[in-house]
């Protein structure tokens, strides 16, 4: 394949209302093939929160960011000649499927083909990996718009260097206004 063009976009953070139109459009266009069900190349997150994949901003877990060298320069934490050679076929610091979510769909035929009953039929969630019924534990944007428990916000890696009082002030601010981070 000889690709001679590139598409890029810029998010205007002041205008993001957290509607996920950009996320859904990107998902439908770029990650609609088998094996890419858990991928969201574009995502909008509410801050504070753990993000997607879980704790993706934690530089100690995923070895992202930069390190100061003894000579005064900087180097990527997860890269370098030795690190790249050792991890050429496997990166041990990548998120696993549990850090994303188990992709799922619903048994829609249960809604369409159910017999007449006194109760409304339901569509159970089914894993897109195994095909078995699952209990949904999390997904992308699980804690958005205050829908998650306060525990999600408290696990935000950006609060690591804050005092308890500063973190509590941020949580009170979150109850008044939502901050969206499209990425």
XYZ file of C-alpha atoms in Angstrom:
183
model
C 0.000 0.000 0.000
C 1.414 3.366 -1.012
C -0.194 6.022 1.158
C 0.553 9.565 0.080
C -1.779 11.550 2.292
C -2.360 12.090 5.966
C -5.351 13.250 7.954
C -5.030 15.152 11.206
C -7.361 17.035 13.491
C -7.153 19.439 16.386
C -9.501 19.540 19.368
C -10.604 22.937 20.617
C -10.772 22.215 24.342
C -12.924 25.262 25.102
C -15.678 23.969 22.829
C -15.757 20.309 23.879
C -19.087 19.446 25.511
C -18.310 15.762 26.056
C -20.805 14.523 23.463
C -18.459 11.827 22.045
C -19.444 12.539 18.443
C -15.760 12.580 17.516
C -15.144 9.333 19.435
C -17.972 7.436 17.742
C -17.069 8.716 14.272
C -13.446 7.684 14.765
C -14.465 4.289 16.183
C -16.786 3.543 13.266
C -14.240 4.542 10.639
C -10.914 3.259 11.966
C -11.506 0.388 14.378
C -14.382 -1.596 12.924
C -12.422 -4.759 12.117
C -12.232 -7.945 14.182
C -9.658 -7.734 16.956
C -9.952 -3.961 17.318
C -13.174 -3.935 19.330
C -11.508 -2.607 22.498
C -9.586 0.181 20.693
C -10.681 3.776 20.916
C -8.111 5.896 19.087
C -10.054 8.986 19.992
C -11.694 9.338 23.361
C -13.160 12.096 25.531
C -12.553 11.813 29.266
C -13.938 13.679 32.236
C -11.265 14.914 34.601
C -10.444 14.022 37.319
C -10.618 10.297 36.633
C -8.495 7.273 35.796
C -8.962 7.574 32.047
C -8.954 4.917 29.371
C -7.177 2.530 29.460
C -7.233 2.570 33.253
C -4.483 4.789 34.671
C -3.037 5.478 31.210
C -1.401 8.647 32.562
C 0.571 6.796 35.259
C 4.139 7.086 33.971
C 5.467 4.521 36.463
C 3.200 1.727 35.217
C 3.532 2.262 31.467
C 7.039 3.768 31.454
C 5.998 6.865 29.554
C 7.503 10.304 29.747
C 11.092 11.408 30.083
C 13.962 10.767 32.498
C 16.832 13.086 33.335
C 20.218 11.599 32.561
C 23.280 12.057 34.747
C 24.900 14.122 31.973
C 22.020 16.607 32.027
C 20.178 15.358 28.949
C 16.822 13.644 28.784
C 15.789 10.245 27.438
C 12.465 8.530 26.894
C 11.642 6.282 29.860
C 10.462 3.346 27.797
C 12.984 3.663 24.969
C 16.697 3.652 24.364
C 19.056 1.289 22.586
C 19.210 -1.415 25.287
C 15.542 -1.230 26.255
C 14.446 -1.349 22.620
C 16.619 -4.361 21.875
C 15.419 -6.321 24.919
C 11.758 -5.529 24.220
C 11.858 -5.745 20.429
C 9.211 -8.495 20.260
C 7.285 -7.747 23.451
C 6.648 -4.599 25.444
C 5.981 -5.630 29.068
C 4.658 -2.162 29.934
C 1.624 -2.168 27.645
C -1.907 -2.171 29.070
C -3.649 -5.548 29.078
C -7.261 -6.188 28.053
C -8.441 -5.739 31.678
C -7.036 -2.186 31.624
C -9.231 -1.457 28.612
C -12.434 -3.476 28.948
C -13.742 -6.704 27.558
C -15.520 -5.617 24.386
C -19.160 -6.619 24.381
C -22.326 -6.482 22.375
C -25.875 -7.485 23.218
C -28.069 -10.444 22.237
C -30.441 -8.335 20.162
C -32.205 -11.403 18.789
C -33.537 -12.013 22.311
C -35.495 -8.784 21.887
C -36.728 -9.498 18.383
C -37.524 -13.206 18.629
C -38.838 -13.412 22.185
C -42.358 -14.777 22.634
C -45.132 -12.651 24.102
C -44.614 -12.410 27.869
C -45.839 -10.430 30.852
C -42.350 -8.967 31.339
C -40.257 -6.966 28.927
C -37.476 -8.956 27.205
C -33.887 -7.940 27.847
C -30.737 -8.151 25.778
C -27.901 -9.658 27.809
C -24.344 -8.450 27.258
C -22.136 -10.939 25.406
C -18.333 -10.875 25.162
C -17.057 -10.137 21.665
C -13.938 -12.174 22.493
C -15.432 -15.407 23.843
C -19.086 -15.115 22.802
C -20.153 -15.961 26.377
C -22.543 -13.857 28.501
C -20.623 -11.460 30.768
C -21.182 -9.068 33.636
C -19.982 -5.633 32.556
C -17.484 -4.243 35.068
C -16.155 -1.220 33.176
C -15.701 0.296 29.764
C -14.428 3.423 28.077
C -15.795 6.522 29.785
C -17.121 4.393 32.638
C -16.599 7.203 35.131
C -17.501 10.127 32.860
C -19.857 12.885 33.952
C -19.798 11.763 37.594
C -21.405 8.444 36.718
C -18.630 6.460 38.358
C -17.995 6.310 42.048
C -15.703 8.894 43.652
C -13.143 6.085 43.858
C -12.385 6.488 40.139
C -11.533 10.167 40.565
C -9.450 9.474 43.659
C -7.295 7.022 41.674
C -6.347 9.699 39.124
C -2.532 9.528 38.836
C -2.362 13.325 38.585
C -3.304 13.569 42.286
C -0.231 11.635 43.384
C 1.725 14.760 44.365
C -1.221 16.683 45.847
C -1.993 17.003 49.508
C -5.261 15.554 50.780
C -6.724 19.064 51.123
C -5.796 19.968 47.536
C -7.305 16.744 46.198
C -10.530 17.321 48.159
C -10.749 20.861 46.750
C -10.469 19.394 43.246
C -13.261 16.897 43.973
C -15.520 19.718 45.190
C -14.740 21.674 42.025
C -15.598 18.604 39.934
C -19.096 18.571 41.446
C -19.675 22.091 40.053
C -18.132 21.793 36.578
C -17.006 18.940 34.343
C -13.677 19.137 32.558
C -13.423 17.229 29.306
C -10.173 16.022 27.808
C -10.513 14.876 24.204
C -7.440 12.913 23.178
